[in-house]
Tab-separated table of C-alpha atoms in Angstrom:
chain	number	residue	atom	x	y	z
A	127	UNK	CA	-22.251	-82.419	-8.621
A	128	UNK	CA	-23.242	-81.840	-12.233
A	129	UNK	CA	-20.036	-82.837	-13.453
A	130	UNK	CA	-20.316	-85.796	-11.297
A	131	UNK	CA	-23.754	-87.335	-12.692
A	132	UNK	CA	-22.415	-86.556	-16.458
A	133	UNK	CA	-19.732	-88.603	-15.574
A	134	UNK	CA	-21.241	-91.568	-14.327
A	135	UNK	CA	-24.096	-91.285	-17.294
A	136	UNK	CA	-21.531	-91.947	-19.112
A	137	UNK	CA	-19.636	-94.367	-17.728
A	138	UNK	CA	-22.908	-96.274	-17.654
A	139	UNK	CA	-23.455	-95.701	-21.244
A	140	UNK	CA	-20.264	-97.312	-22.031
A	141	UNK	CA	-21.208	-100.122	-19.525
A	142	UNK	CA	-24.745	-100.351	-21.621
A	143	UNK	CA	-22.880	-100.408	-25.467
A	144	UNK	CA	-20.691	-103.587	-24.445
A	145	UNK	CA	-23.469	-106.026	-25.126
A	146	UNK	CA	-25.387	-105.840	-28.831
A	147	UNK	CA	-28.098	-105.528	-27.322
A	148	UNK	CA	-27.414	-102.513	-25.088
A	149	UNK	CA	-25.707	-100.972	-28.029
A	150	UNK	CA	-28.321	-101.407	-30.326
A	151	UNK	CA	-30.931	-99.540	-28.004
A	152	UNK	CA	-28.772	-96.714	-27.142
A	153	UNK	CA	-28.252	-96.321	-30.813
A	154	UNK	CA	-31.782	-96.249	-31.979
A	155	UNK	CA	-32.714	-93.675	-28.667
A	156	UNK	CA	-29.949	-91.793	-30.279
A	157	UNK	CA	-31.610	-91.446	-33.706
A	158	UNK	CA	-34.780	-91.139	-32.451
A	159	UNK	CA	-33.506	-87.645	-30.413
A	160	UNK	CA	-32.315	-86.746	-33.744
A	161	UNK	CA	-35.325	-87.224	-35.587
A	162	UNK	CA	-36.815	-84.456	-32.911
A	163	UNK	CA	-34.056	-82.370	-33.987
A	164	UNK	CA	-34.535	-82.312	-37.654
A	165	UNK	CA	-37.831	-82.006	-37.415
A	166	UNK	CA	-37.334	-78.638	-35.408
A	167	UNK	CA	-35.174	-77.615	-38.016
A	168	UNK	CA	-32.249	-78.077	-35.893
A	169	UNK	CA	-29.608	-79.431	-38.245
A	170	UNK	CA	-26.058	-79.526	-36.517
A	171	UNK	CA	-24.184	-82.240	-35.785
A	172	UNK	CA	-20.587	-83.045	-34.724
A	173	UNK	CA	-19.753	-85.305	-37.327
A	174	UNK	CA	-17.727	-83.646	-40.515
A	175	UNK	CA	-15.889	-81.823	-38.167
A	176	UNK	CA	-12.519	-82.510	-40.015
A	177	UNK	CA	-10.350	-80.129	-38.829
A	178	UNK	CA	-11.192	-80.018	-34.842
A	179	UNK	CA	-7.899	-80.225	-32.876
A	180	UNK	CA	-6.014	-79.635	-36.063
A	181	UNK	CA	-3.391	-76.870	-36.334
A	182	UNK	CA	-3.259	-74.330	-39.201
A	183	UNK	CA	-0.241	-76.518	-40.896
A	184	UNK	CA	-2.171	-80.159	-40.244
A	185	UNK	CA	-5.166	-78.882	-41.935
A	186	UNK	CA	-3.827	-77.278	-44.880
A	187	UNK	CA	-2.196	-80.607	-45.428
A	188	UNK	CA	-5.568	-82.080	-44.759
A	189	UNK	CA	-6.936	-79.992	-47.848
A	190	UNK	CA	-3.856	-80.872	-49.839
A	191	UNK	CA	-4.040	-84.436	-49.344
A	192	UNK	CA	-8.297	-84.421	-49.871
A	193	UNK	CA	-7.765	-82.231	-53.102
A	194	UNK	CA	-4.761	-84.122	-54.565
A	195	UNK	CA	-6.509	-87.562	-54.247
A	196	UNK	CA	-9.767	-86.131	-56.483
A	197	UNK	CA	-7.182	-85.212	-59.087
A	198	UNK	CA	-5.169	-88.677	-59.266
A	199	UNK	CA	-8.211	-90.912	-59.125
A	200	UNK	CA	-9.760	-89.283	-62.167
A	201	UNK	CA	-6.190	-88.641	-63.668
A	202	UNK	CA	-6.958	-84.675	-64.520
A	203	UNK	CA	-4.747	-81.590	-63.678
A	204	UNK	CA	-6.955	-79.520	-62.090
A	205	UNK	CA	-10.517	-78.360	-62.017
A	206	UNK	CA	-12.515	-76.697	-64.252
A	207	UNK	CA	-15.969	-75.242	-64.888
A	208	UNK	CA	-18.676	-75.770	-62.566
A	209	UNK	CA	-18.420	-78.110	-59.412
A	210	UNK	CA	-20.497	-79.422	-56.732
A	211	UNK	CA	-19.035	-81.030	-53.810
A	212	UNK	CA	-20.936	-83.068	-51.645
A	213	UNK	CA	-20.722	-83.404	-47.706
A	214	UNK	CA	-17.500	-81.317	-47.128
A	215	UNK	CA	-18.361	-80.530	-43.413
A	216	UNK	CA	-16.522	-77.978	-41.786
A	217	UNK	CA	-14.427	-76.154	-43.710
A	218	UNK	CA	-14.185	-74.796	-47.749
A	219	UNK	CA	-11.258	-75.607	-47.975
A	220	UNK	CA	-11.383	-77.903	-50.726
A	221	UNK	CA	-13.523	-75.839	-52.270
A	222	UNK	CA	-11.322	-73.196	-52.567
A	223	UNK	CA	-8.797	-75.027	-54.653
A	224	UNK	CA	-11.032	-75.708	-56.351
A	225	UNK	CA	-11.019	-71.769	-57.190
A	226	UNK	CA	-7.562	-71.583	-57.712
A	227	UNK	CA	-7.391	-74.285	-60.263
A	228	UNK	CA	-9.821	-72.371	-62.279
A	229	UNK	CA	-13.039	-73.842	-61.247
A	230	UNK	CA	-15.672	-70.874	-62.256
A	231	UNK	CA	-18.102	-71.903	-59.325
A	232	UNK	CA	-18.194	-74.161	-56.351
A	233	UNK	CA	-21.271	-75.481	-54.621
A	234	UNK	CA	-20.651	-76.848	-51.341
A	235	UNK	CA	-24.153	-79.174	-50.274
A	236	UNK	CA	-24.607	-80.319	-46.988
A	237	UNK	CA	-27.685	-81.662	-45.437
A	238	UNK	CA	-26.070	-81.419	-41.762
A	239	UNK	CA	-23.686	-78.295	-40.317
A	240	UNK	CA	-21.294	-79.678	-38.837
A	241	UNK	CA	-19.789	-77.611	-35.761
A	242	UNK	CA	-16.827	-75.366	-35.960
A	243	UNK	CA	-14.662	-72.833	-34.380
A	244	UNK	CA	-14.943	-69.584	-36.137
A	245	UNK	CA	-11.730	-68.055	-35.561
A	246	UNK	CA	-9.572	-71.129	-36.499
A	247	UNK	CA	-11.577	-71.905	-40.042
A	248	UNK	CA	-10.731	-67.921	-40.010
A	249	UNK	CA	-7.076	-68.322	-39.516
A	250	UNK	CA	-7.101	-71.630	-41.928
A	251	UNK	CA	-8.974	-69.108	-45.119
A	252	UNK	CA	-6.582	-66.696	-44.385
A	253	UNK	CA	-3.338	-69.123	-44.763
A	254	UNK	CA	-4.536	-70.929	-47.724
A	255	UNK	CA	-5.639	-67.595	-49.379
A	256	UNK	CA	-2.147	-66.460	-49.080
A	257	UNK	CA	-0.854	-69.070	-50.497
A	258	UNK	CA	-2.433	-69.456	-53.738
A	259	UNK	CA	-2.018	-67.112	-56.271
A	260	UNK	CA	-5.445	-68.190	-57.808
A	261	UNK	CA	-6.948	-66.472	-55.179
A	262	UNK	CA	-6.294	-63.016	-54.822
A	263	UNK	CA	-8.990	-61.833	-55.222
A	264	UNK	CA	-10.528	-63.220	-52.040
A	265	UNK	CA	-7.644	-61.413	-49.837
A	266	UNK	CA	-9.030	-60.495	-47.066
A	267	UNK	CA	-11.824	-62.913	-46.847
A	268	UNK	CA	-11.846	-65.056	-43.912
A	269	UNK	CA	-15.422	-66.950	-44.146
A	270	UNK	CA	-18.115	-69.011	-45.967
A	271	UNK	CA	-20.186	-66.738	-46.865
A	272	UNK	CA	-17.759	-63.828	-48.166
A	273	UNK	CA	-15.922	-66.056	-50.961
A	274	UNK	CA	-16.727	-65.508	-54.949
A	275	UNK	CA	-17.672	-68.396	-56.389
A	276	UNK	CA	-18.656	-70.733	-53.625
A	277	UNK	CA	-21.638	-71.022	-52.387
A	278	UNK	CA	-22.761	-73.075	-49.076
A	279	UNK	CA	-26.224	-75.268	-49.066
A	280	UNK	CA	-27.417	-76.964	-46.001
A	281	UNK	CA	-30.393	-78.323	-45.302
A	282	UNK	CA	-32.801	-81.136	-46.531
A	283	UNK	CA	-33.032	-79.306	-49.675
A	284	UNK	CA	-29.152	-79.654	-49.981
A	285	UNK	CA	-29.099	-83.726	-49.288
A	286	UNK	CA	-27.694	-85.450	-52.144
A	287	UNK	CA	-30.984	-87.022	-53.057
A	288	UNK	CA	-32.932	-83.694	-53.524
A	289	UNK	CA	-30.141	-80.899	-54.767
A	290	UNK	CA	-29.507	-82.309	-58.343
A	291	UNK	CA	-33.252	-82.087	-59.477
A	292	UNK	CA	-32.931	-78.323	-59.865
A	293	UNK	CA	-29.479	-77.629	-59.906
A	294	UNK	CA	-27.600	-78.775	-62.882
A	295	UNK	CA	-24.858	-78.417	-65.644
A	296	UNK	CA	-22.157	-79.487	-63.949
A	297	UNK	CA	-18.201	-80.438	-64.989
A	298	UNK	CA	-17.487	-81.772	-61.351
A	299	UNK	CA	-19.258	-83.525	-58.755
A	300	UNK	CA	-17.013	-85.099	-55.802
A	301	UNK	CA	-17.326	-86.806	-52.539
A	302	UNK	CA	-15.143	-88.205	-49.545
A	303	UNK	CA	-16.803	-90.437	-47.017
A	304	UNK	CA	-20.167	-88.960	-47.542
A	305	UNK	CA	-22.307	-91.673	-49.767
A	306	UNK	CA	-21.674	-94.218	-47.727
A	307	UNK	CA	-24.393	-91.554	-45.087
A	308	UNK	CA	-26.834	-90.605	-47.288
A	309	UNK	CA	-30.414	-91.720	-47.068
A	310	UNK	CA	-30.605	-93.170	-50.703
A	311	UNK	CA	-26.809	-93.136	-52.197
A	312	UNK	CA	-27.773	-95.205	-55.766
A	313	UNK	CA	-30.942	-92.640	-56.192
A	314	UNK	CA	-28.150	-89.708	-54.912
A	315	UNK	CA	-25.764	-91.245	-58.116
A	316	UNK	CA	-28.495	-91.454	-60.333
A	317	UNK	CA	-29.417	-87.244	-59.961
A	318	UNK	CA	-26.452	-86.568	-60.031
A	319	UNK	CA	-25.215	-88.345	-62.881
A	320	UNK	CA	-28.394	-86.727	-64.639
A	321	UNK	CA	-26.658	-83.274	-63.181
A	322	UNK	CA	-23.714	-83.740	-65.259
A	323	UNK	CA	-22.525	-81.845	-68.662
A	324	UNK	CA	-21.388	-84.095	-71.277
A	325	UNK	CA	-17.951	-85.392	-70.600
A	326	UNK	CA	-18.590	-84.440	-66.458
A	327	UNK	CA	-16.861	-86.297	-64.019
A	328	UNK	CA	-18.173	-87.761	-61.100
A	329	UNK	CA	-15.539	-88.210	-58.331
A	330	UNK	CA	-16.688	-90.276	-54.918
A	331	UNK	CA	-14.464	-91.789	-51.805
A	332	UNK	CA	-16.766	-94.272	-50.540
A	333	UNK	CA	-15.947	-95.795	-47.015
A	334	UNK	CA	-18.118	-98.910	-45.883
A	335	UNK	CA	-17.115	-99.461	-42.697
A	336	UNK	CA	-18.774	-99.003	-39.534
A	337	UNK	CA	-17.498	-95.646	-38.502
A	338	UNK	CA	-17.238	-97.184	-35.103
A	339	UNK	CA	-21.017	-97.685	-34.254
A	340	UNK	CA	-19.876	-101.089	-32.743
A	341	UNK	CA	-15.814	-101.455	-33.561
A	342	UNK	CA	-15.810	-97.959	-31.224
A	343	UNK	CA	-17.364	-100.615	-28.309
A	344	UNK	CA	-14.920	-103.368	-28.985
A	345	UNK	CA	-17.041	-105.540	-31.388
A	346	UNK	CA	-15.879	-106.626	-34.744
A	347	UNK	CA	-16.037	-104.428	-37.633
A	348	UNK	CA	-18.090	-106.715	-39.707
A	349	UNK	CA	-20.919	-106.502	-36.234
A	350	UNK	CA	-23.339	-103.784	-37.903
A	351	UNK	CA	-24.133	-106.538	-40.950
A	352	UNK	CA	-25.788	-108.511	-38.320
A	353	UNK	CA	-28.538	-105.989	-37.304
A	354	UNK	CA	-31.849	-106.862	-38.974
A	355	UNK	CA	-32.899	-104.779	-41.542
A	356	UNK	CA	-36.535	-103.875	-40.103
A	357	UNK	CA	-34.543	-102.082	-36.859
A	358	UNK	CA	-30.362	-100.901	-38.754
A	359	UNK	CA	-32.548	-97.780	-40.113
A	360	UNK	CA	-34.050	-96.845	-36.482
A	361	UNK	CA	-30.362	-96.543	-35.566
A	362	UNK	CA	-29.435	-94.850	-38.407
A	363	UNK	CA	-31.873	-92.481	-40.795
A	364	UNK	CA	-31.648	-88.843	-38.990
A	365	UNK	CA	-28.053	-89.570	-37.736
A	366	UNK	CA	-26.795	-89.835	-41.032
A	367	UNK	CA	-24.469	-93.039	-40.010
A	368	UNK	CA	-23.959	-95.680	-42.523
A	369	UNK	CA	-26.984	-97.146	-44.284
A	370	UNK	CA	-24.969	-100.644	-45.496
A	371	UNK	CA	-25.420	-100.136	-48.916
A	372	UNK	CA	-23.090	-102.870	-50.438
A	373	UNK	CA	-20.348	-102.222	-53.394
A	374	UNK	CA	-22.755	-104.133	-55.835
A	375	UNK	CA	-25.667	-101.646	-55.464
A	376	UNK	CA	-23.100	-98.703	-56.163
A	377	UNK	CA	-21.326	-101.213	-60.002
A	378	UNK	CA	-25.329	-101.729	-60.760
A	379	UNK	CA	-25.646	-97.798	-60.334
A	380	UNK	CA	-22.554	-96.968	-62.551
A	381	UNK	CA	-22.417	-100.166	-64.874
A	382	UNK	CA	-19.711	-97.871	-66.537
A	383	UNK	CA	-17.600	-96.327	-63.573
A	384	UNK	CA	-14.179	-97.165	-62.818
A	385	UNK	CA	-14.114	-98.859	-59.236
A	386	UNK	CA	-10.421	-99.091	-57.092
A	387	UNK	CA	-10.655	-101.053	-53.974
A	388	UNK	CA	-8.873	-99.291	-50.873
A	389	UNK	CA	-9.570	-101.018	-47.959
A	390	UNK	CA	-10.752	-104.714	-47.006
A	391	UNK	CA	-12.370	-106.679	-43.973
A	392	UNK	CA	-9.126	-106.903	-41.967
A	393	UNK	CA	-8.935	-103.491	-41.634
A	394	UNK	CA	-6.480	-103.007	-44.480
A	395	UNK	CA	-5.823	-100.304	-45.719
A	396	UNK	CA	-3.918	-100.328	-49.297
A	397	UNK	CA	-1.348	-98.297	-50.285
A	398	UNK	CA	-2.955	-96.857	-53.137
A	399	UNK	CA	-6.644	-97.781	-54.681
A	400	UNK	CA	-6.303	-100.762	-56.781
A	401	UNK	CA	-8.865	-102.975	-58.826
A	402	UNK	CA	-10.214	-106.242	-56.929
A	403	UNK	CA	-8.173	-108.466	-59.487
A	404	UNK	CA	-4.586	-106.057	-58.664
A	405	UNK	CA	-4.829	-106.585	-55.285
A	406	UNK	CA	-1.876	-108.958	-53.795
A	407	UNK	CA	-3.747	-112.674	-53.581
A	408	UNK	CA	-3.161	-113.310	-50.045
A	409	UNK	CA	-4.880	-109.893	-49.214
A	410	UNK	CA	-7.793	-110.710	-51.567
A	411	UNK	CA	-7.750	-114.439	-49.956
A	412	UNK	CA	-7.891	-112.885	-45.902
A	413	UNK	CA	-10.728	-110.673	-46.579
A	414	UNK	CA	-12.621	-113.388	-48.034
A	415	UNK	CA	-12.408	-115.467	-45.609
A	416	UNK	CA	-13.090	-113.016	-42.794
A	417	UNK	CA	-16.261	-112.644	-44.462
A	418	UNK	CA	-17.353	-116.313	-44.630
A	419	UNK	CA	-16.521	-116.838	-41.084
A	420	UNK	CA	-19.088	-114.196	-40.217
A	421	UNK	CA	-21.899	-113.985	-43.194
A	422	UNK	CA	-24.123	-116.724	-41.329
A	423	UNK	CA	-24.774	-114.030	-38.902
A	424	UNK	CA	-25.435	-111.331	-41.355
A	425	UNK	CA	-29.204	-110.288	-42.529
A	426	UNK	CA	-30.603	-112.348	-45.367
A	427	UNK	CA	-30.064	-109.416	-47.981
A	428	UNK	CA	-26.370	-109.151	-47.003
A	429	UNK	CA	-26.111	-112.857	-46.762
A	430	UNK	CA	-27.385	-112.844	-50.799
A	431	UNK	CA	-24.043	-110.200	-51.438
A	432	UNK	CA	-21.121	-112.262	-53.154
A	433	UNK	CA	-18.039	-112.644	-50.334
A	434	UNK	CA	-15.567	-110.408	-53.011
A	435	UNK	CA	-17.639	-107.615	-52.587
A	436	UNK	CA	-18.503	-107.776	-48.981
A	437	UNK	CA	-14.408	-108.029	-48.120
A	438	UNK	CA	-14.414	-104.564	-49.540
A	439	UNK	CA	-14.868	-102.152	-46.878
A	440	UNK	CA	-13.709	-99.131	-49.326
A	441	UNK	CA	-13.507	-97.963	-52.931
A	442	UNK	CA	-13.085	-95.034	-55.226
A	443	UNK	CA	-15.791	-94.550	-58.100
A	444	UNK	CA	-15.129	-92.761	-60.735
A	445	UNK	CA	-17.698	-92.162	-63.480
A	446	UNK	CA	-17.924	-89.823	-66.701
A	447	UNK	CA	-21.137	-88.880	-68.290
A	448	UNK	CA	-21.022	-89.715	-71.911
């Protein structure tokens, strides 16, 4: 019977997020049980959870492929010194390379814990700690909280906004997916740009889009632009889902960062991250114009946004402190 009712609850609650409306209201009871949560301390979530249904092989490739795109974007061999990385969910994966390239510490800040399966992040330590030779010294180790040189922050006091006032002197700080959640990314860039050492690196993925809070329903991915601003942050705040910040706010942050574009309204994802003015014409030319058929609907704030930067639904920053 209990299976049942869950069963038609949510078949009704798929009925419900059809209509903007519908999906609008479910999404801001949604935050709103969250908020309770928080505020009882309660801090996991089921987003981040990279590696659930994953095999051991899929996500050591998964690490690989995370790992290997911080090092191309901001053209360096390996790490080095001290590094923070920001949002990495489940697993410490990246973290641990991190190790074995010679970093000499890793912070890993989260404000959420994501959940996880013990025994396979067990089985996942143990294979990559076989494999690398820069880390055998952690043989044997098969969780968070027994590796040298990482260390795991969750919590409010570990969101991006609040973690870089105290904690500081850092070669490395990196991101994937993650800014585009935060409560106040520009303020988040700002501390930890402050955080860096001179000649630091500052590393971020940034993806724009929706993460299917109305493309999941069948609506278009450009829908969540069209929620007024006095109601998108009742659906969104204690969730962490994504708080719409546009590209410009992140160039006005980093005046000096290099930005690659790698995906566009259309959802198009490019083969590797370009500048807006590499990008193939007719690609540039699409996005546009999916935008302008749609930006009368968006708020007024969005509406203000030039089209070029509102086709871009995904980009790579990278910024070094002088």
């Amino acid at each position: 019977m209990a299976g049942f009712l869950r069963a038609q609850r949510s078949a009704l609650r798929r009925r419900v997020r059809r209509t903007m409306l519908g999906n609008c209201v479910l999404l801001v009871l949604d935050n709103q049980k969250a908020k309770y949560r928080l505020a009882r301390g309660d801090i996991q979530t089921d987003s981040g959870m990279a590696h659930a249904g994953r095999d051991v092989a899929a996500s050591l490739a998964y690490i690989d492929m995370v790992h290997r795109e911080y090092l191309t974007e901001a053209a360096i061999d390996r790490f080095h010194g001290r590094v923070a990385e920001i949002g990495p969910g489940d697993n410490c994966g990246v973290g641990l390379l991190m190790l074995a390239d010679g970093a000499k510490h890793v912070d890993l800040v989260d404000r959420f814990y994501s959940d996880r399966d013990p025994a396979q992040h067990a089985a996942i330590y143990r294979a990559l700690i076989a494999r690398e030779r820069g880390l055998n010294h952690l043989a044997g180790c098969d969780r968070e909280g027994a590796f040298r040189g990482i260390a795991r922050h969750y919590g409010e006091a570990a969101s991006a906004e609040h973690f870089f006032i105290e904690n500081r002197g850092y070669d490395f700080i990196v991101s994937r997916a993650v800014l585009e959640h935060v409560s106040d990314p520009i303020l988040s860039l700002q501390r930890m740009r402050a955080a860096l050492n001179p000649g630091g690196v500052m590393i971020h993925v940034v993806d724009l889009r929706d993460h299917g809070m109305f493309t999941a329903c069948g609506f278009d991915e450009l829908k969540f632009l069209e929620v007024p601003s006095a109601i998108y942050p009742q659906m969104t705040a204690a969730m962490g889902r994504p708080n719409r910040v546009p590209l410009s706010a992140f160039r006005a942050a980093c005046p000096d960062a290099t930005i690659k574009v790698t995906h566009l309204v259309g959802s198009t994802q490019l083969d590797r991250p370009m500048a807006w003015e590499e990008l193939p014409q007719e690609l540039r030319n699409d996005a546009v114009e999916r935008v302008k058929a749609r930006k009368k609907r968006f708020t007024s704030k969005l509406r203000s946004e030039r089209d070029e930067d509102l086709a871009v639904t995904g980009f790579v920053l990278i910024d070094r402190a002088m």
